[in-house]
XYZ file of C-alpha atoms in Angstrom:
61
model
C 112.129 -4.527 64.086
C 115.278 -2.535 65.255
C 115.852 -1.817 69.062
C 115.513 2.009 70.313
C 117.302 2.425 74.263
C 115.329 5.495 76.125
C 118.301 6.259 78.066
C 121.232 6.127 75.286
C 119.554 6.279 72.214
C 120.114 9.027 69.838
C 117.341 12.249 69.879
C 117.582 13.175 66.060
C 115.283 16.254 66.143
C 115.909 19.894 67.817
C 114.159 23.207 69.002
C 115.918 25.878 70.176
C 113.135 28.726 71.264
C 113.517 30.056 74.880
C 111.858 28.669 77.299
C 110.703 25.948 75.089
C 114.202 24.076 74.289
C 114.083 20.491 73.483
C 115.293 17.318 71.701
C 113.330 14.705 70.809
C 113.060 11.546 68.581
C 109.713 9.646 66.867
C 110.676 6.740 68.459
C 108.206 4.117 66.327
C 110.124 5.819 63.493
C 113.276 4.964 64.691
C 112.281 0.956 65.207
C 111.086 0.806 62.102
C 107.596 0.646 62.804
C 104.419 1.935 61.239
C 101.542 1.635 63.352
C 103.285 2.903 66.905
C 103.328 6.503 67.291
C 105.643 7.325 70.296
C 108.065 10.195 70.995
C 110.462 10.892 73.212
C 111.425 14.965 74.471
C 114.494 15.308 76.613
C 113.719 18.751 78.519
C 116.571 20.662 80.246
C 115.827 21.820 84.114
C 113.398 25.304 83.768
C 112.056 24.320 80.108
C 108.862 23.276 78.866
C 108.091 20.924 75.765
C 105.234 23.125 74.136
C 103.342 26.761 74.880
C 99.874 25.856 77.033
C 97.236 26.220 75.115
C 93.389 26.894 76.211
C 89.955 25.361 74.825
C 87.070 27.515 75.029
C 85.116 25.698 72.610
C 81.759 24.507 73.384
C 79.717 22.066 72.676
C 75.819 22.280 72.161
C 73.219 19.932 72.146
């Protein structure tokens, strides 16, 4: 299994929509693994990751 360094490591994967700016990187992809899902989203200061999204499903019974 390779070795994957949260603070130097490389972020492989990009978004450039405002207000939603990012890079990232599937870091059990990047250690070789296949049973660890983990990533990793470097935001700059004012940005958010993803829109917020609402449920207003319900459940009966």
């Amino acid at each position: 299994m390779k070795v994957f360094n949260l603070f130097d490591g490389d972020l492989d994967k990009r978004r450039d929509r405002p207000g939603f700016s990012w890079t990232a990187v599937t870091v059990g992809a990047a250690i070789g693994g296949k049973l660890i899902g983990a990533s990793l989203y470097e935001l700059e200061p004012g940005e958010k990751s993803f829109p917020t999204t609402t449920s207003t499903a319900t459940r009966n019974g």
